[in-house]
mmCIF file of C-alpha atoms and ligand atoms in Angstrom:
data_model
loop_
_atom_site.group_PDB
_atom_site.id
_atom_site.type_symbol
_atom_site.label_atom_id
_atom_site.label_comp_id
_atom_site.label_asym_id
_atom_site.label_seq_id
_atom_site.Cartn_x
_atom_site.Cartn_y
_atom_site.Cartn_z
ATOM 1 C CA UNK A 9 145.682 100.120 106.889
ATOM 2 C CA UNK A 10 142.514 101.924 106.038
ATOM 3 C CA UNK A 11 141.850 104.913 108.041
ATOM 4 C CA UNK A 12 138.065 104.912 108.680
ATOM 5 C CA UNK A 13 137.264 107.541 111.155
ATOM 6 C CA UNK A 14 135.276 105.805 113.973
ATOM 7 C CA UNK A 15 132.756 108.886 114.329
ATOM 8 C CA UNK A 16 132.082 108.764 110.661
ATOM 9 C CA UNK A 17 131.137 104.947 110.824
ATOM 10 C CA UNK A 18 129.139 105.606 113.911
ATOM 11 C CA UNK A 19 127.083 108.336 112.343
ATOM 12 C CA UNK A 20 126.537 106.291 109.214
ATOM 13 C CA UNK A 21 125.237 103.513 111.523
ATOM 14 C CA UNK A 22 122.824 105.908 113.397
ATOM 15 C CA UNK A 23 121.601 107.125 109.855
ATOM 16 C CA UNK A 24 121.058 103.549 108.646
ATOM 17 C CA UNK A 25 119.179 102.623 111.722
ATOM 18 C CA UNK A 26 116.988 105.815 111.437
ATOM 19 C CA UNK A 27 116.065 104.978 107.824
ATOM 20 C CA UNK A 28 115.085 101.416 108.959
ATOM 21 C CA UNK A 29 112.885 102.772 111.757
ATOM 22 C CA UNK A 30 111.355 105.353 109.492
ATOM 23 C CA UNK A 31 110.539 102.786 106.821
ATOM 24 C CA UNK A 32 109.084 100.405 109.244
ATOM 25 C CA UNK A 33 106.685 103.123 110.286
ATOM 26 C CA UNK A 34 105.724 104.223 106.662
ATOM 27 C CA UNK A 35 105.148 100.356 106.107
ATOM 28 C CA UNK A 36 102.935 100.191 108.974
ATOM 29 C CA UNK A 37 105.310 97.679 110.610
ATOM 30 C CA UNK A 38 106.262 97.324 114.231
ATOM 31 C CA UNK A 39 109.575 99.069 115.196
ATOM 32 C CA UNK A 40 112.263 96.408 115.317
ATOM 33 C CA UNK A 41 110.577 94.007 113.007
ATOM 34 C CA UNK A 42 113.222 94.626 110.281
ATOM 35 C CA UNK A 43 116.549 93.621 111.967
ATOM 36 C CA UNK A 44 119.938 95.105 110.820
ATOM 37 C CA UNK A 45 123.000 92.784 109.811
ATOM 38 C CA UNK A 46 125.985 94.939 109.710
ATOM 39 C CA UNK A 47 128.164 93.326 106.848
ATOM 40 C CA UNK A 48 131.620 93.704 107.737
ATOM 41 C CA UNK A 49 133.249 91.484 105.082
ATOM 42 C CA UNK A 50 136.748 92.771 104.001
ATOM 43 C CA UNK A 51 136.878 95.221 107.022
ATOM 44 C CA UNK A 52 139.273 94.361 109.979
ATOM 45 C CA UNK A 53 138.724 94.335 113.763
ATOM 46 C CA UNK A 54 139.862 98.010 114.162
ATOM 47 C CA UNK A 55 136.991 99.007 111.777
ATOM 48 C CA UNK A 56 134.512 96.719 113.299
ATOM 49 C CA UNK A 57 135.183 97.811 116.853
ATOM 50 C CA UNK A 58 133.733 101.298 116.741
ATOM 51 C CA UNK A 59 130.373 99.875 115.274
ATOM 52 C CA UNK A 60 130.292 97.307 118.140
ATOM 53 C CA UNK A 61 131.045 100.455 120.553
ATOM 54 C CA UNK A 62 128.062 102.019 118.979
ATOM 55 C CA UNK A 63 125.827 99.353 120.085
ATOM 56 C CA UNK A 64 125.588 97.183 117.044
ATOM 57 C CA UNK A 65 125.648 93.505 117.807
ATOM 58 C CA UNK A 66 124.479 91.507 114.622
ATOM 59 C CA UNK A 67 127.124 91.358 111.991
ATOM 60 C CA UNK A 68 127.337 89.459 108.632
ATOM 61 C CA UNK A 69 130.391 87.777 106.772
ATOM 62 C CA UNK A 70 130.538 86.189 103.506
ATOM 63 C CA UNK A 71 133.564 83.932 104.002
ATOM 64 C CA UNK A 72 133.947 81.293 106.690
ATOM 65 C CA UNK A 73 137.762 81.633 106.857
ATOM 66 C CA UNK A 74 137.603 85.446 107.035
ATOM 67 C CA UNK A 75 135.282 85.389 109.800
ATOM 68 C CA UNK A 76 137.301 82.741 111.758
ATOM 69 C CA UNK A 77 140.126 85.287 111.587
ATOM 70 C CA UNK A 78 138.234 88.265 112.950
ATOM 71 C CA UNK A 79 135.317 87.256 115.111
ATOM 72 C CA UNK A 80 136.838 84.864 118.087
ATOM 73 C CA UNK A 81 138.813 87.979 119.153
ATOM 74 C CA UNK A 82 135.932 90.392 118.763
ATOM 75 C CA UNK A 83 133.568 87.856 120.648
ATOM 76 C CA UNK A 84 136.027 87.563 123.448
ATOM 77 C CA UNK A 85 135.764 91.455 123.839
ATOM 78 C CA UNK A 86 131.995 91.547 123.510
ATOM 79 C CA UNK A 87 129.755 88.756 124.679
ATOM 80 C CA UNK A 88 126.566 89.164 122.771
ATOM 81 C CA UNK A 89 127.588 89.349 119.289
ATOM 82 C CA UNK A 90 125.250 87.549 116.762
ATOM 83 C CA UNK A 91 127.186 86.400 113.539
ATOM 84 C CA UNK A 92 125.406 85.701 110.268
ATOM 85 C CA UNK A 93 126.981 83.778 107.205
ATOM 86 C CA UNK A 94 125.622 85.593 104.321
ATOM 87 C CA UNK A 95 128.105 84.189 101.373
ATOM 88 C CA UNK A 96 128.051 80.662 99.724
ATOM 89 C CA UNK A 97 128.963 77.842 101.995
ATOM 90 C CA UNK A 98 131.105 74.652 100.921
ATOM 91 C CA UNK A 99 129.973 71.377 102.450
ATOM 92 C CA UNK A 100 133.479 70.870 103.722
ATOM 93 C CA UNK A 101 133.154 74.067 105.733
ATOM 94 C CA UNK A 102 129.975 73.116 107.374
ATOM 95 C CA UNK A 103 131.711 72.171 110.600
ATOM 96 C CA UNK A 104 133.391 75.595 111.105
ATOM 97 C CA UNK A 105 130.272 77.456 109.942
ATOM 98 C CA UNK A 106 128.070 75.678 112.543
ATOM 99 C CA UNK A 107 130.758 76.221 115.147
ATOM 100 C CA UNK A 108 131.022 80.022 114.357
ATOM 101 C CA UNK A 109 127.721 81.377 113.212
ATOM 102 C CA UNK A 110 124.403 82.006 114.739
ATOM 103 C CA UNK A 111 122.493 82.201 111.340
ATOM 104 C CA UNK A 112 123.283 80.888 107.798
ATOM 105 C CA UNK A 113 121.383 82.440 104.965
ATOM 106 C CA UNK A 114 122.771 80.381 102.061
ATOM 107 C CA UNK A 115 121.558 76.898 102.361
ATOM 108 C CA UNK A 116 120.772 76.068 98.718
ATOM 109 C CA UNK A 117 121.329 72.304 97.999
ATOM 110 C CA UNK A 118 121.007 68.929 99.382
ATOM 111 C CA UNK A 119 124.629 68.576 99.972
ATOM 112 C CA UNK A 120 124.985 71.455 102.095
ATOM 113 C CA UNK A 121 121.726 70.744 103.886
ATOM 114 C CA UNK A 122 123.021 67.223 104.812
ATOM 115 C CA UNK A 123 126.380 68.503 105.871
ATOM 116 C CA UNK A 124 124.711 71.103 108.023
ATOM 117 C CA UNK A 125 122.484 68.626 109.715
ATOM 118 C CA UNK A 126 125.333 66.346 110.590
ATOM 119 C CA UNK A 127 127.121 69.173 112.169
ATOM 120 C CA UNK A 128 124.113 70.540 114.119
ATOM 121 C CA UNK A 129 123.399 67.011 115.465
ATOM 122 C CA UNK A 130 127.076 66.654 116.307
ATOM 123 C CA UNK A 131 127.648 70.061 117.881
ATOM 124 C CA UNK A 132 124.394 70.588 119.442
ATOM 125 C CA UNK A 133 124.082 74.076 118.036
ATOM 126 C CA UNK A 134 120.888 75.341 116.386
ATOM 127 C CA UNK A 135 121.927 78.179 113.927
ATOM 128 C CA UNK A 136 118.898 80.026 112.391
ATOM 129 C CA UNK A 137 118.695 78.761 108.610
ATOM 130 C CA UNK A 138 117.691 80.580 105.618
ATOM 131 C CA UNK A 139 117.211 79.108 102.044
ATOM 132 C CA UNK A 140 118.744 81.247 99.339
ATOM 133 C CA UNK A 141 116.566 81.622 96.355
ATOM 134 C CA UNK A 142 118.018 82.740 92.966
ATOM 135 C CA UNK A 143 114.985 84.913 92.255
ATOM 136 C CA UNK A 144 116.517 86.145 88.953
ATOM 137 C CA UNK A 145 117.716 82.730 87.812
ATOM 138 C CA UNK A 146 121.166 84.182 87.323
ATOM 139 C CA UNK A 147 123.540 81.334 86.243
ATOM 140 C CA UNK A 148 126.468 82.990 88.127
ATOM 141 C CA UNK A 149 124.521 83.341 91.397
ATOM 142 C CA UNK A 150 123.876 80.633 94.149
ATOM 143 C CA UNK A 151 120.527 79.737 95.362
ATOM 144 C CA UNK A 152 117.654 77.454 94.409
ATOM 145 C CA UNK A 153 115.314 78.396 91.504
ATOM 146 C CA UNK A 154 111.898 79.908 92.883
ATOM 147 C CA UNK A 155 110.000 77.014 91.330
ATOM 148 C CA UNK A 156 112.024 74.478 93.287
ATOM 149 C CA UNK A 157 112.063 76.287 96.505
ATOM 150 C CA UNK A 158 109.017 74.659 98.187
ATOM 151 C CA UNK A 159 110.279 71.223 97.404
ATOM 152 C CA UNK A 160 113.766 72.018 98.709
ATOM 153 C CA UNK A 161 112.514 73.448 102.076
ATOM 154 C CA UNK A 162 110.442 70.284 102.423
ATOM 155 C CA UNK A 163 113.454 68.065 101.832
ATOM 156 C CA UNK A 164 115.392 70.082 104.397
ATOM 157 C CA UNK A 165 112.658 69.294 106.773
ATOM 158 C CA UNK A 166 111.774 65.753 106.046
ATOM 159 C CA UNK A 167 115.087 64.207 104.674
ATOM 160 C CA UNK A 168 117.760 66.292 106.661
ATOM 161 C CA UNK A 169 115.653 67.116 109.532
ATOM 162 C CA UNK A 170 116.539 70.884 109.495
ATOM 163 C CA UNK A 171 114.392 73.673 110.777
ATOM 164 C CA UNK A 172 114.168 76.281 108.157
ATOM 165 C CA UNK A 173 113.421 79.668 109.288
ATOM 166 C CA UNK A 174 113.218 81.734 106.294
ATOM 167 C CA UNK A 175 114.264 82.818 102.590
ATOM 168 C CA UNK A 176 117.074 84.848 101.415
ATOM 169 C CA UNK A 177 117.754 86.504 98.124
ATOM 170 C CA UNK A 178 120.086 88.818 96.292
ATOM 171 C CA UNK A 179 118.188 90.624 93.293
ATOM 172 C CA UNK A 180 120.027 90.994 89.892
ATOM 173 C CA UNK A 181 122.142 94.154 90.133
ATOM 174 C CA UNK A 182 120.699 95.751 86.922
ATOM 175 C CA UNK A 183 116.837 95.218 87.637
ATOM 176 C CA UNK A 184 114.417 96.914 90.129
ATOM 177 C CA UNK A 185 114.672 94.999 93.346
ATOM 178 C CA UNK A 186 110.900 95.365 94.285
ATOM 179 C CA UNK A 187 109.510 92.490 92.165
ATOM 180 C CA UNK A 188 112.342 90.172 93.543
ATOM 181 C CA UNK A 189 111.509 90.986 97.118
ATOM 182 C CA UNK A 190 107.836 90.619 96.382
ATOM 183 C CA UNK A 191 108.562 87.100 94.775
ATOM 184 C CA UNK A 192 110.659 86.156 97.939
ATOM 185 C CA UNK A 193 107.776 87.166 100.285
ATOM 186 C CA UNK A 194 105.159 85.349 98.499
ATOM 187 C CA UNK A 195 107.316 82.061 98.376
ATOM 188 C CA UNK A 196 108.050 82.332 102.204
ATOM 189 C CA UNK A 197 104.100 82.785 102.794
ATOM 190 C CA UNK A 198 103.459 79.713 100.557
ATOM 191 C CA UNK A 199 106.028 77.588 102.248
ATOM 192 C CA UNK A 200 105.276 78.818 105.673
ATOM 193 C CA UNK A 201 108.490 80.427 106.844
ATOM 194 C CA UNK A 202 108.405 83.840 108.580
ATOM 195 C CA UNK A 203 111.941 85.163 108.287
ATOM 196 C CA UNK A 204 112.922 87.247 104.896
ATOM 197 C CA UNK A 205 116.641 88.030 104.502
ATOM 198 C CA UNK A 206 116.643 90.660 101.684
ATOM 199 C CA UNK A 207 117.869 94.292 101.002
ATOM 200 C CA UNK A 208 121.345 95.750 100.916
ATOM 201 C CA UNK A 209 122.864 99.337 101.116
ATOM 202 C CA UNK A 210 121.177 100.325 97.920
ATOM 203 C CA UNK A 211 117.542 98.902 98.498
ATOM 204 C CA UNK A 212 117.003 98.016 101.992
ATOM 205 C CA UNK A 213 114.058 100.513 102.426
ATOM 206 C CA UNK A 214 112.352 98.778 99.498
ATOM 207 C CA UNK A 215 113.073 95.447 101.165
ATOM 208 C CA UNK A 216 111.448 96.604 104.378
ATOM 209 C CA UNK A 217 108.356 97.814 102.443
ATOM 210 C CA UNK A 218 107.994 94.225 101.082
ATOM 211 C CA UNK A 219 108.527 92.597 104.616
ATOM 212 C CA UNK A 220 112.219 91.998 105.106
ATOM 213 C CA UNK A 221 112.856 90.816 108.692
ATOM 214 C CA UNK A 222 116.608 91.059 108.247
ATOM 215 C CA UNK A 223 118.396 93.586 106.058
ATOM 216 C CA UNK A 224 122.053 93.061 105.158
ATOM 217 C CA UNK A 225 123.958 96.545 104.964
ATOM 218 C CA UNK A 226 127.605 96.919 104.380
ATOM 219 C CA UNK A 227 128.610 99.950 102.444
ATOM 220 C CA UNK A 228 126.290 102.459 103.925
ATOM 221 C CA UNK A 229 127.699 101.761 107.413
ATOM 222 C CA UNK A 230 131.381 100.921 106.854
ATOM 223 C CA UNK A 231 131.958 102.820 103.776
ATOM 224 C CA UNK A 232 133.199 101.629 100.264
ATOM 225 C CA UNK A 233 134.997 98.328 100.385
ATOM 226 C CA UNK A 234 138.609 98.067 99.202
ATOM 227 C CA UNK A 235 138.898 96.407 95.698
ATOM 228 C CA UNK A 236 138.350 92.743 96.090
ATOM 229 C CA UNK A 237 141.580 91.704 94.827
ATOM 230 C CA UNK A 238 143.335 93.200 97.875
ATOM 231 C CA UNK A 239 140.494 92.625 100.241
ATOM 232 C CA UNK A 240 139.766 88.956 99.758
ATOM 233 C CA UNK A 241 140.913 86.484 102.163
ATOM 234 C CA UNK A 242 142.198 83.661 99.501
ATOM 235 C CA UNK A 243 139.963 80.663 99.984
ATOM 236 C CA UNK A 244 140.762 77.972 97.347
ATOM 237 C CA UNK A 245 137.514 76.232 95.964
ATOM 238 C CA UNK A 246 137.239 72.803 97.603
ATOM 239 C CA UNK A 247 134.527 71.256 95.557
ATOM 240 C CA UNK A 248 132.859 71.822 92.244
ATOM 241 C CA UNK A 249 130.000 74.465 92.545
ATOM 242 C CA UNK A 250 127.782 72.592 90.438
ATOM 243 C CA UNK A 251 125.261 69.948 91.780
HETATM 244 C C1 PLP B 330 128.116 92.256 100.660
HETATM 245 C C2 PLP B 330 126.946 91.802 100.842
HETATM 246 C C3 PLP B 330 125.853 92.557 101.242
HETATM 247 C C4 PLP B 330 126.151 94.030 101.789
HETATM 248 O O1 PLP B 330 126.099 94.795 100.572
HETATM 249 P P1 PLP B 330 126.155 96.380 100.557
HETATM 250 O O2 PLP B 330 125.873 96.866 99.086
HETATM 251 O O3 PLP B 330 127.742 96.701 100.819
HETATM 252 O O4 PLP B 330 125.330 96.810 101.388
HETATM 253 C C5 PLP B 330 124.551 91.809 101.493
HETATM 254 N N1 PLP B 330 124.326 90.600 101.157
HETATM 255 C C6 PLP B 330 125.445 89.925 100.644
HETATM 256 C C7 PLP B 330 125.060 88.504 100.427
HETATM 257 C C8 PLP B 330 126.477 90.394 100.529
HETATM 258 O O5 PLP B 330 127.569 89.447 99.985
#
């Protein structure tokens, strides 16, 4: 059991929030216009509770199964939790994802859009939806190519009947993030969506300067994650990732 001191995690949360507010100010943006998603993937309920106790209510997870194991309990303890799915979604998990999450950041193909639309209809829930854009055109990364983003958002709306609220990106790890954030902001303006999910522990201030409305911050709050091999909840691939 990792022994993260709760006062450490609370002071790190306070420091991240202060940096967000300071960057909003220097970017001439209203206070609160960049909202913090505390990314709690790989951390257990005992490590998440102090962050909730400190007042944070918006959290991000990247696996449906891992989130299902943690958040029903935490939600039973605290009513107004807002949960964001920031990792890849498989269409056969759409039912669970729509039931559990208040926002889904990783809509990136028609199969997912169709599965989400069916579940949203069936369950009468309306999670906020983001289309993930692969701004660096990285083959190993999810997301729609920038030049296909506008047409895909239009298909989400016209074919699948989905309301798309914004765009999300994860810039290549080895490149300056600014140009990727600028590209995402430009695409969002062209497409006519207002939410921008961009920026992580290493670059959230840059993202805010480029207009992020949601930043996704894990390590800077929770500390470094345990190695993935021990931390990951096993989740077998249920469908080929291509197409
Ligand atoms: C893990 C993760 C984050 C948070 O990353 P940190 O560097 O720990 O802040 C943000 N976005 C996505 C999609 C992630 O998977």
